[in-house]
Amino acid sequence: MAPDPTSTSGSVRIGNASGFYGDRLTAVHEMLDGGQLDYLTGDYLAELTMLILGKDRMKDPSRGYAKTFLRQMETSLGLAVEKGVQVVVNAGGLNPHGLAVALRELAQQLGVDAHIAFVNGDDLAPRAAELGLGTPITANAYLGGFGIKAALDRGADVVVTGRVTDASLTVGAAAAAFGWGYDGLDAIAGAVVAGHVIECGTQATGGNYSFFSEIPMDRPLGFPIAEVASDGSSIITKHDDTGGAVSVGTVTAQLLYEVQGPRYYNPDATALLDTIALAQAGPDRVAITGVRGEAPPRDLKVSLNHLAGVRNEVDVVITGLDVEAKAALFQTQFEAALPSRPAELTWELSRLDRADADTQEQASAVLRCVARDPDPKVVGRPFSATAVELALASFPGFTMTSPPGNGAPYGVFEPGYVDAGLVEHRVNQPDGVSVLIEPSPLRTEPGRDHSVPDSGPVDDWGPTRRAPLGEIVGARSGDKGGSANIGVWTKGRAEFTWLDQILTVDNLKDLLPEVADLTVHRYRLPQMNALNFVIEGVLGRGVAENVRFDPQAKGLGEWLRSRVVDIPEQFAR
């Protein structure tokens, strides 16, 4: 018999209070004070965050962790211990030991008897060359959740980790609650899915949601909670009397965020996203059932960040008539006057202007020149000075958005892979005992997902009307290294059948001409009425390289929704 999707019997409540380094500072206290929890997680790390923390550590070896979490614990550590809520965060970043020491000192200052554990072993930078990973400034393996489980089993009040997968925070908590072993693949996969839903905080409760007018936003959005059962099924919800909403739509949107094919690889199990069943189980309650799991991959993914050089930028405002001719004049003058040509020099003219505009800003376009070079002298002061020197010698109305600077170092991200057996996944218990966590014995060569260019013939859907795709289609997009994904979904089955037929790879490229020359993969997730597209190389070498004005591809899906297509009249709303 299938579990009752509205039941909470035998489940544990795992909340999340952070989706990134810089999220709402008060959220930890709000989650602890707002209702019952068994565990509270917090995700502070992203690919770009690891680079930022790497730069911090280069300046001061004692740094490298998310300092905001320490500030949050100043007002919340005592409350967590008092309420018996075990806290699990990846705020340790590149220095989980340093954060654990700081937390122990804080607990002593506060007079709180808190047991602190930390998980490390993910930092492979000292062994990078030996492991065939080159010479990055940071190299961190994505660890699983069983080190967290071991710390919680030993009675830790707070578990600080380095680079675990985002979902591992939830996996570790659930595995500790139910005593799971590596052989419970379906249960672990269910926790992976629940963890993926809550890892980005309020994106699961209506944040960044395509149909945002449906979401109550008259107060700060509540952070999400996963009520995870012993079989891995879960209900996504939030505390009562908080803003936002939890619906099948908000959960679907988050499930599509930064994923690739139907297989969602994690160190403890591979979750099959095309097995997920979602159902509204009450107000602000969405049940996730049916998740199946496969053995995890043999290798762990490794986050590699390299310093690539220095980047500088000039933004020139062009107003009124002859915009393209003015832009061409400045580009010719500027490139001719540069003392040295940078290794990379790109130009982008953003035509934000309109004819016969009522305001000067509406009559203006922006010409952006971006330079990158390993040598800071090439893209530093000489580059900026060249732009300034043309101020009185170029097109009429010349101005810049701000004076150009001297440039700043930038890094690039790339994924690496290493056999999990070569990584010393280690948990340092509150009593000082250090325990090595063996990887899953079920590890195997991962199954491969195959993209589907289209779904075959297109049915006759009757009369159509020209309208934006987003009238009936939601989208969520994000970065995956240098690639980006766009997940699209519909609220109804008939709308999905139509979308599945018409939104092919070729059609997507027609609608988004900027990706026409790139490799695009198309994956089907019919149980969620969803498609997922992965666009290779659209972000260059990742967010830090900043090759697009939207370097994390957050708006790519909304651009797609704005494109006008022929929508069957039967779907009129």
Coordinates of C-alpha atoms in Angstrom, one line a residue:
M1 CA 0.0 0.0 0.0
A2 CA 1.3 3.4 -0.9
P3 CA 2.0 5.7 2.0
D4 CA -0.6 8.3 2.9
P5 CA 0.9 11.5 1.4
T6 CA -0.7 13.6 4.1
S7 CA 0.7 11.6 7.0
T8 CA 3.6 12.9 9.2
S9 CA 3.7 9.8 11.4
G10 CA 7.3 8.6 12.0
S11 CA 8.8 11.5 10.0
V12 CA 11.5 14.0 11.1
R13 CA 11.3 17.7 10.3
I14 CA 14.4 19.0 8.6
G15 CA 14.5 22.7 8.0
N16 CA 16.8 24.9 6.0
A17 CA 17.8 28.4 6.9
S18 CA 20.3 29.4 4.2
G19 CA 20.4 29.0 0.4
F20 CA 23.7 30.8 -0.1
Y21 CA 26.5 32.8 1.6
G22 CA 24.7 36.1 2.1
D23 CA 21.1 34.8 2.7
R24 CA 18.8 36.4 5.3
L25 CA 20.8 36.7 8.5
T26 CA 17.8 36.3 10.8
A27 CA 16.6 33.1 9.2
V28 CA 18.4 30.7 11.6
H29 CA 16.6 32.3 14.6
E30 CA 13.3 32.5 12.7
M31 CA 13.4 28.8 11.9
L32 CA 14.3 27.8 15.5
D33 CA 11.7 30.1 17.0
G34 CA 8.9 29.5 14.5
G35 CA 7.9 25.9 15.2
Q36 CA 9.0 22.4 15.8
L37 CA 12.2 21.0 14.1
D38 CA 14.4 18.0 14.6
Y39 CA 17.3 19.3 12.4
L40 CA 18.2 22.6 10.9
T41 CA 20.4 22.7 7.8
G42 CA 22.1 25.6 6.1
D43 CA 23.7 25.7 2.6
Y44 CA 26.4 28.4 2.3
L45 CA 28.5 27.2 -0.6
A46 CA 28.5 27.5 -4.3
E47 CA 31.1 27.2 -7.0
L48 CA 31.7 31.0 -6.9
T49 CA 31.7 30.9 -3.0
M50 CA 34.6 28.4 -3.0
L51 CA 36.7 30.9 -5.1
I52 CA 35.8 33.8 -2.7
L53 CA 36.7 31.7 0.3
G54 CA 39.9 30.6 -1.5
K55 CA 40.9 34.3 -1.9
D56 CA 40.1 34.9 1.8
R57 CA 42.4 32.0 2.8
M58 CA 45.2 33.2 0.6
K59 CA 45.1 36.5 2.6
D60 CA 44.7 34.8 6.0
P61 CA 45.1 31.0 6.5
S62 CA 42.8 31.2 9.5
R63 CA 39.9 32.3 7.3
G64 CA 38.1 30.4 4.6
Y65 CA 34.7 29.7 6.3
A66 CA 31.4 31.5 6.2
K67 CA 31.7 34.1 8.9
T68 CA 28.0 34.9 8.9
F69 CA 27.1 31.5 10.4
L70 CA 29.2 32.3 13.4
R71 CA 27.3 35.6 13.8
Q72 CA 24.0 33.7 13.5
M73 CA 25.1 31.3 16.3
E74 CA 25.7 34.2 18.6
T75 CA 22.0 34.6 19.0
S76 CA 20.8 31.1 18.1
L77 CA 23.2 28.5 19.5
G78 CA 21.6 28.4 23.0
L79 CA 18.1 28.3 21.5
A80 CA 19.1 25.3 19.3
V81 CA 20.5 23.4 22.2
E82 CA 17.6 24.3 24.4
K83 CA 15.1 23.0 21.8
G84 CA 17.1 19.9 21.0
V85 CA 17.5 20.9 17.3
Q86 CA 20.7 19.5 15.8
V87 CA 22.3 22.0 13.3
V88 CA 24.1 20.8 10.1
V89 CA 25.7 23.3 7.8
N90 CA 28.4 23.4 5.2
A91 CA 29.6 26.8 6.4
G92 CA 33.0 25.4 7.1
G93 CA 33.9 26.0 3.5
L94 CA 37.7 25.6 3.1
N95 CA 38.3 25.6 6.9
P96 CA 35.7 23.5 8.8
H97 CA 38.2 23.0 11.6
G98 CA 38.7 26.7 12.0
L99 CA 34.9 27.3 12.2
A100 CA 34.5 24.4 14.7
V101 CA 37.2 26.0 17.0
A102 CA 35.4 29.4 16.7
L103 CA 32.1 27.8 17.6
R104 CA 33.6 26.0 20.6
E105 CA 35.0 29.3 21.8
L106 CA 31.6 31.0 21.3
A107 CA 29.8 28.3 23.2
Q108 CA 32.1 28.8 26.1
Q109 CA 31.6 32.5 26.0
L110 CA 27.8 32.0 26.0
G111 CA 27.9 29.4 28.7
V112 CA 26.2 26.9 26.4
D113 CA 27.0 23.2 26.6
A114 CA 27.2 22.5 22.9
H115 CA 28.9 19.6 21.3
I116 CA 30.6 20.6 18.0
A117 CA 31.8 18.2 15.3
F118 CA 33.2 18.9 11.9
V119 CA 33.6 16.9 8.7
N120 CA 36.6 17.4 6.4
G121 CA 38.8 15.6 3.9
D122 CA 37.2 17.2 1.0
D123 CA 40.1 19.7 0.5
L124 CA 42.3 18.1 -2.2
A125 CA 44.3 21.1 -3.0
P126 CA 47.6 19.8 -1.4
R127 CA 47.2 16.6 -3.4
A128 CA 45.8 18.1 -6.6
A129 CA 48.8 17.4 -8.8
E130 CA 49.2 13.9 -7.5
L131 CA 45.5 13.2 -8.3
G132 CA 45.8 14.6 -11.8
L133 CA 43.8 17.7 -11.0
G134 CA 46.5 20.3 -11.9
T135 CA 47.4 23.2 -9.7
P136 CA 44.1 25.0 -8.7
I137 CA 43.8 27.4 -5.8
T138 CA 40.9 25.3 -4.5
A139 CA 40.1 21.7 -5.1
N140 CA 37.2 20.3 -3.1
A141 CA 35.5 16.9 -3.5
Y142 CA 31.8 16.8 -3.0
L143 CA 31.3 14.4 -0.1
G144 CA 28.2 12.5 0.9
G145 CA 26.1 12.5 4.1
F146 CA 27.4 9.6 6.1
G147 CA 30.1 11.7 7.9
I148 CA 27.3 13.9 9.1
K149 CA 25.4 10.8 10.2
A150 CA 28.3 9.6 12.2
A151 CA 28.6 13.0 14.0
L152 CA 24.9 13.1 14.7
D153 CA 24.9 9.5 16.0
R154 CA 27.6 10.5 18.5
G155 CA 25.4 13.4 19.8
A156 CA 26.8 16.4 18.0
D157 CA 24.6 19.6 18.5
V158 CA 26.3 21.3 15.6
V159 CA 28.0 19.6 12.6
V160 CA 30.1 21.8 10.4
T161 CA 31.2 20.5 7.0
G162 CA 33.3 21.6 4.1
R163 CA 32.3 20.8 0.5
V164 CA 29.6 18.2 0.8
T165 CA 26.9 18.0 -1.9
D166 CA 24.0 20.4 -1.0
A167 CA 21.6 17.5 -0.6
S168 CA 24.0 15.6 1.7
L169 CA 23.0 17.9 4.6
T170 CA 19.5 16.4 4.5
V171 CA 20.8 12.9 3.7
G172 CA 23.0 12.9 6.7
A173 CA 20.2 14.1 9.0
A174 CA 17.7 11.6 7.7
A175 CA 20.2 8.7 7.7
A176 CA 21.0 9.4 11.4
A177 CA 17.3 9.6 12.3
F178 CA 16.4 6.3 10.7
G179 CA 19.7 4.4 10.9
W180 CA 20.0 4.0 7.2
G181 CA 22.9 2.1 5.6
Y182 CA 24.3 2.5 2.1
D183 CA 22.0 -0.3 0.9
G184 CA 18.9 1.8 1.3
L185 CA 19.2 3.3 -2.1
D186 CA 15.5 4.3 -2.6
A187 CA 15.3 5.9 0.8
I188 CA 18.6 7.8 0.4
A189 CA 17.5 8.9 -3.1
G190 CA 14.2 10.2 -1.6
A191 CA 16.3 12.3 0.9
V192 CA 18.5 13.5 -1.9
V193 CA 15.4 14.8 -3.7
A194 CA 14.0 16.4 -0.5
G195 CA 17.5 18.0 0.2
H196 CA 17.6 19.4 -3.3
V197 CA 14.2 21.0 -2.8
I198 CA 15.1 22.8 0.4
E199 CA 18.8 23.5 -0.2
C200 CA 18.1 26.8 -1.9
G201 CA 16.0 28.2 0.9
T202 CA 13.0 30.3 -0.2
Q203 CA 13.2 29.2 -3.8
A204 CA 11.0 26.3 -2.6
T205 CA 8.5 28.7 -1.0
G206 CA 7.9 31.0 -3.9
G207 CA 11.1 32.9 -4.4
N208 CA 12.2 33.4 -8.0
Y209 CA 9.0 31.7 -9.1
S210 CA 7.7 32.3 -12.7
F211 CA 4.0 32.8 -11.5
F212 CA 5.0 35.1 -8.7
S213 CA 1.7 36.9 -8.6
E214 CA 0.3 33.7 -7.1
I215 CA 2.6 33.9 -4.1
P216 CA 1.8 35.9 -0.9
M217 CA 4.8 38.2 -0.6
D218 CA 3.4 40.8 1.9
R219 CA 6.0 39.5 4.4
P220 CA 9.3 37.8 4.3
L221 CA 9.1 34.3 2.7
G222 CA 9.3 31.4 5.1
F223 CA 12.2 29.0 4.7
P224 CA 11.3 25.4 3.7
I225 CA 11.0 22.2 5.8
A226 CA 11.2 18.6 4.6
E227 CA 9.2 16.1 6.7
V228 CA 11.2 13.0 5.7
A229 CA 9.8 9.5 6.5
S230 CA 11.8 6.3 7.0
D231 CA 11.2 5.2 3.4
G232 CA 12.6 8.5 2.0
S233 CA 9.3 9.9 1.0
S234 CA 8.7 13.5 2.2
I235 CA 6.4 16.4 2.6
I236 CA 7.7 19.9 1.8
T237 CA 6.2 22.6 4.0
K238 CA 7.1 25.7 6.0
H239 CA 6.4 27.2 9.4
D240 CA 2.9 28.6 9.9
D241 CA 2.4 32.3 9.7
T242 CA 5.3 32.9 7.3
G243 CA 5.3 34.4 3.9
G244 CA 5.3 32.6 0.6
A245 CA 3.7 29.3 -0.4
V246 CA 4.5 25.7 -1.0
S247 CA 2.8 24.3 -4.0
V248 CA 3.4 21.6 -6.6
G249 CA 4.6 24.5 -8.8
T250 CA 7.1 25.9 -6.4
V251 CA 8.5 22.5 -5.7
T252 CA 8.7 21.6 -9.4
A253 CA 10.6 24.8 -10.1
Q254 CA 13.2 24.0 -7.5
L255 CA 13.5 20.4 -8.6
L256 CA 14.5 21.7 -12.1
Y257 CA 17.1 24.1 -10.7
E258 CA 20.7 23.4 -11.8
V259 CA 20.0 19.8 -12.9
Q260 CA 21.0 17.9 -16.0
G261 CA 19.5 14.6 -17.0
P262 CA 17.0 12.4 -15.1
R263 CA 19.9 10.9 -13.1
Y264 CA 20.9 13.2 -10.2
Y265 CA 24.2 11.9 -9.0
N266 CA 25.2 12.0 -5.3
P267 CA 27.9 10.2 -3.4
D268 CA 25.5 7.9 -1.5
A269 CA 22.9 7.2 -4.2
T270 CA 21.8 8.4 -7.6
A271 CA 18.3 9.7 -7.5
L272 CA 16.1 9.1 -10.6
L273 CA 14.3 12.4 -11.1
D274 CA 11.9 10.9 -13.6
T275 CA 10.4 8.7 -10.9
I276 CA 9.3 11.6 -8.7
A277 CA 5.6 11.9 -8.0
L278 CA 4.3 15.2 -6.6
A279 CA 0.9 15.9 -5.0
Q280 CA -0.6 18.8 -3.1
A281 CA -1.2 17.3 0.4
G282 CA -2.9 20.4 2.0
P283 CA -2.2 24.1 2.3
D284 CA 1.6 24.7 1.9
R285 CA 2.2 20.9 1.9
V286 CA 3.5 19.0 -1.1
A287 CA 4.1 15.3 -0.9
I288 CA 7.1 13.7 -2.8
T289 CA 6.8 10.0 -3.3
G290 CA 7.9 7.2 -5.5
V291 CA 11.6 8.2 -5.8
R292 CA 13.8 5.4 -6.9
G293 CA 17.5 5.2 -6.4
E294 CA 20.5 3.6 -8.1
A295 CA 24.0 2.9 -6.9
P296 CA 26.2 6.0 -6.6
P297 CA 29.0 6.7 -9.1
R298 CA 32.5 5.4 -8.4
D299 CA 34.0 8.9 -8.6
L300 CA 33.4 12.0 -6.6
K301 CA 33.0 15.3 -8.4
V302 CA 35.6 17.9 -7.5
S303 CA 35.2 21.6 -7.5
L304 CA 38.3 23.2 -9.1
N305 CA 38.9 26.9 -9.1
H306 CA 41.9 28.5 -10.9
L307 CA 43.0 32.1 -11.0
A308 CA 42.8 33.0 -14.7
G309 CA 44.0 36.6 -14.8
V310 CA 42.6 40.1 -14.5
R311 CA 39.4 41.5 -15.8
N312 CA 38.4 45.1 -16.6
E313 CA 35.4 46.7 -18.1
V314 CA 34.3 50.0 -19.7
D315 CA 30.6 50.8 -20.1
V316 CA 29.9 53.7 -22.5
V317 CA 26.5 55.4 -22.8
I318 CA 25.3 56.2 -26.3
T319 CA 22.3 58.5 -26.6
G320 CA 19.9 59.4 -29.4
L321 CA 20.5 58.9 -33.1
D322 CA 23.0 56.8 -35.0
V323 CA 23.7 54.4 -32.1
E324 CA 25.4 51.7 -34.1
A325 CA 27.6 54.1 -36.0
K326 CA 28.6 55.8 -32.7
A327 CA 29.4 52.4 -31.2
A328 CA 31.5 51.5 -34.3
L329 CA 33.4 54.7 -34.1
F330 CA 34.3 54.3 -30.4
Q331 CA 35.3 50.7 -30.9
T332 CA 37.7 51.6 -33.7
Q333 CA 39.2 54.5 -31.8
F334 CA 39.6 52.6 -28.6
E335 CA 41.2 49.5 -30.1
A336 CA 43.6 51.6 -32.2
A337 CA 44.7 53.6 -29.1
L338 CA 45.3 50.7 -26.7
P339 CA 49.0 50.4 -25.8
S340 CA 48.7 46.6 -25.7
R341 CA 45.9 44.4 -26.9
P342 CA 44.5 42.1 -24.1
A343 CA 44.3 38.4 -24.6
E344 CA 40.5 38.6 -24.7
L345 CA 38.6 41.7 -25.8
T346 CA 34.8 41.5 -26.2
W347 CA 32.2 44.1 -27.2
E348 CA 28.5 44.1 -26.5
L349 CA 26.0 46.7 -27.5
S350 CA 22.8 46.6 -25.5
R351 CA 20.0 48.4 -27.4
L352 CA 17.9 49.6 -24.4
D353 CA 17.0 52.8 -26.3
R354 CA 13.8 53.6 -28.0
A355 CA 12.9 56.1 -30.7
D356 CA 11.5 59.5 -29.8
A357 CA 11.9 58.7 -26.1
D358 CA 10.4 60.8 -23.3
T359 CA 13.4 60.5 -21.0
Q360 CA 17.1 60.6 -21.8
E361 CA 17.7 57.2 -20.2
Q362 CA 15.1 55.7 -22.5
A363 CA 16.9 57.2 -25.4
S364 CA 20.2 55.6 -24.4
A365 CA 22.1 52.4 -25.2
V366 CA 25.1 50.9 -23.4
L367 CA 28.3 49.7 -25.2
R368 CA 30.3 47.4 -23.0
C369 CA 33.9 46.5 -23.5
V370 CA 35.4 43.7 -21.4
A371 CA 39.1 42.8 -21.3
R372 CA 40.8 39.8 -19.8
D373 CA 44.6 39.1 -19.6
P374 CA 47.0 37.3 -17.4
D375 CA 49.0 40.5 -17.1
P376 CA 47.4 43.1 -14.8
K377 CA 49.4 45.8 -16.5
V378 CA 47.6 45.2 -19.8
V379 CA 44.1 45.5 -18.5
G380 CA 44.8 47.9 -15.6
R381 CA 45.5 51.6 -15.7
P382 CA 46.5 51.8 -19.4
F383 CA 43.2 50.2 -20.5
S384 CA 41.1 52.5 -18.3
A385 CA 43.2 55.6 -19.3
T386 CA 42.6 54.9 -23.0
A387 CA 38.8 55.1 -22.5
V388 CA 39.1 58.3 -20.4
E389 CA 41.3 60.0 -23.0
L390 CA 38.6 59.5 -25.7
A391 CA 36.1 61.4 -23.6
L392 CA 36.4 64.6 -25.7
A393 CA 37.5 63.0 -28.9
S394 CA 34.8 60.5 -29.9
F395 CA 31.1 60.5 -30.7
P396 CA 28.7 63.3 -29.6
G397 CA 27.2 62.8 -26.1
F398 CA 30.0 60.6 -24.9
T399 CA 29.7 59.5 -21.3
M400 CA 30.3 56.5 -19.2
T401 CA 28.3 54.8 -16.5
S402 CA 31.2 55.3 -14.1
P403 CA 34.9 55.9 -14.3
P404 CA 36.7 52.6 -15.2
G405 CA 38.9 51.0 -12.5
N406 CA 42.1 49.1 -12.5
G407 CA 40.6 45.7 -13.0
A408 CA 40.3 42.8 -10.6
P409 CA 41.5 39.2 -10.5
Y410 CA 39.0 36.6 -11.7
G411 CA 38.9 32.9 -11.5
V412 CA 37.4 30.1 -13.5
F413 CA 35.7 26.9 -12.3
E414 CA 36.0 23.5 -13.8
P415 CA 34.8 20.1 -12.6
G416 CA 37.2 17.3 -11.9
Y417 CA 36.6 13.7 -10.8
V418 CA 38.5 11.4 -8.5
D419 CA 37.8 7.9 -7.2
A420 CA 36.0 8.2 -3.8
G421 CA 38.3 5.6 -2.4
L422 CA 41.2 8.1 -2.7
V423 CA 39.4 10.7 -0.6
E424 CA 39.8 10.7 3.2
H425 CA 36.2 11.6 4.2
R426 CA 36.7 12.2 7.9
V427 CA 34.5 13.2 10.8
N428 CA 36.0 14.8 13.9
Q429 CA 33.6 14.0 16.8
P430 CA 32.8 16.3 19.7
D431 CA 34.9 14.1 22.0
G432 CA 38.0 14.6 19.7
V433 CA 37.8 11.1 18.1
S434 CA 38.5 11.2 14.4
V435 CA 36.7 8.6 12.3
L436 CA 37.3 7.7 8.7
I437 CA 34.1 7.3 6.6
E438 CA 34.4 4.6 4.0
P439 CA 32.6 5.4 0.7
S440 CA 29.6 3.4 -0.4
P441 CA 30.6 -0.2 -1.3
L442 CA 27.8 -0.1 -4.0
R443 CA 29.7 2.4 -6.1
T444 CA 29.7 1.6 -9.8
E445 CA 30.1 3.1 -13.2
P446 CA 27.2 5.6 -13.5
G447 CA 24.3 5.1 -15.9
R448 CA 24.2 7.6 -18.6
D449 CA 21.2 9.8 -19.6
H450 CA 20.6 10.3 -23.3
S451 CA 19.0 13.5 -24.5
V452 CA 15.9 13.4 -26.7
P453 CA 15.9 16.0 -29.5
D454 CA 12.1 15.9 -29.9
S455 CA 9.1 13.7 -29.2
G456 CA 8.0 12.9 -32.7
P457 CA 5.0 14.1 -34.7
V458 CA 3.1 17.2 -33.7
D459 CA -0.7 16.8 -33.1
D460 CA -3.3 19.1 -34.5
W461 CA -4.1 21.3 -31.6
G462 CA -6.7 23.4 -33.4
P463 CA -6.8 27.2 -33.6
T464 CA -3.9 29.1 -32.1
R465 CA -3.1 32.6 -30.9
R466 CA 0.2 34.5 -30.7
A467 CA 1.2 34.9 -27.1
P468 CA 4.3 34.7 -24.8
L469 CA 5.2 31.1 -24.0
G470 CA 5.2 32.1 -20.3
E471 CA 1.4 32.4 -20.3
I472 CA 1.2 28.7 -19.7
V473 CA 4.8 27.6 -19.1
G474 CA 7.0 28.1 -16.0
A475 CA 10.8 28.1 -16.1
R476 CA 13.8 28.0 -13.8
S477 CA 17.3 28.3 -15.0
G478 CA 20.8 28.4 -13.5
D479 CA 24.5 27.8 -14.0
K480 CA 26.3 24.4 -14.1
G481 CA 30.0 25.5 -14.5
G482 CA 30.3 26.9 -18.0
S483 CA 26.9 25.5 -19.0
A484 CA 23.4 26.4 -18.0
N485 CA 20.1 24.6 -17.7
I486 CA 16.6 25.7 -18.4
G487 CA 13.9 23.6 -16.8
V488 CA 10.4 24.3 -18.2
W489 CA 7.1 22.9 -16.9
T490 CA 3.3 23.2 -17.3
K491 CA 0.5 23.0 -14.7
G492 CA -1.6 20.6 -16.8
R493 CA -1.0 17.4 -18.6
A494 CA -2.5 18.5 -22.0
E495 CA -0.3 21.6 -21.9
F496 CA 2.8 19.4 -21.3
T497 CA 1.9 17.1 -24.2
W498 CA 1.8 20.2 -26.5
L499 CA 5.0 21.6 -25.0
D500 CA 6.8 18.3 -25.4
Q501 CA 5.9 18.2 -29.1
I502 CA 6.7 21.7 -30.1
L503 CA 9.7 22.7 -27.9
T504 CA 12.5 20.8 -29.6
V505 CA 16.2 21.6 -29.5
D506 CA 15.9 23.3 -32.9
N507 CA 12.9 25.3 -31.7
L508 CA 14.6 26.4 -28.5
K509 CA 17.6 27.6 -30.6
D510 CA 15.2 29.6 -32.8
L511 CA 13.6 31.2 -29.7
L512 CA 17.0 31.9 -28.1
P513 CA 19.3 32.9 -31.0
E514 CA 22.3 33.5 -28.7
V515 CA 22.6 29.7 -28.1
A516 CA 22.0 28.7 -31.8
D517 CA 25.6 27.7 -32.3
L518 CA 26.0 25.8 -29.0
T519 CA 25.3 22.2 -28.1
V520 CA 22.0 21.8 -26.4
H521 CA 20.7 18.6 -24.6
R522 CA 17.0 18.0 -24.1
Y523 CA 15.7 15.7 -21.3
R524 CA 12.1 14.7 -20.5
L525 CA 10.6 14.5 -17.0
P526 CA 7.0 13.7 -17.9
Q527 CA 5.9 12.8 -14.3
M528 CA 6.5 16.5 -13.4
N529 CA 5.1 17.7 -16.8
A530 CA 8.6 19.1 -17.4
L531 CA 11.5 19.3 -19.9
N532 CA 15.1 20.2 -19.0
F533 CA 17.5 21.8 -21.5
V534 CA 21.3 21.9 -20.8
I535 CA 23.2 24.5 -22.9
E536 CA 26.9 23.8 -23.1
G537 CA 29.4 26.6 -22.8
V538 CA 26.9 29.5 -22.7
L539 CA 28.7 30.9 -19.6
G540 CA 32.2 30.5 -20.9
R541 CA 34.3 29.0 -18.1
G542 CA 31.8 29.7 -15.4
V543 CA 30.2 32.5 -13.4
A544 CA 33.5 34.0 -12.2
E545 CA 34.6 34.6 -15.8
N546 CA 31.5 36.8 -16.2
V547 CA 31.1 36.5 -20.0
R548 CA 27.4 37.5 -19.9
F549 CA 25.6 40.3 -18.2
D550 CA 23.6 37.5 -16.5
P551 CA 26.7 35.3 -15.5
Q552 CA 24.7 32.7 -13.6
A553 CA 21.9 32.3 -16.2
K554 CA 19.2 33.2 -13.7
G555 CA 17.1 35.0 -16.2
L556 CA 17.6 32.7 -19.2
G557 CA 14.4 30.8 -18.5
E558 CA 12.4 34.1 -18.1
W559 CA 13.8 35.2 -21.5
L560 CA 12.5 32.0 -23.0
R561 CA 9.1 32.5 -21.4
S562 CA 8.9 36.0 -22.9
R563 CA 9.2 34.7 -26.5
V564 CA 6.0 34.8 -28.5
V565 CA 4.8 31.5 -30.0
D566 CA 1.5 30.0 -31.4
I567 CA -0.4 28.7 -28.4
P568 CA -3.5 26.6 -28.8
E569 CA -6.6 28.6 -28.0
Q570 CA -7.9 25.7 -25.8
F571 CA -5.2 26.7 -23.3
A572 CA -6.4 30.3 -23.0
R573 CA -6.5 31.5 -19.4

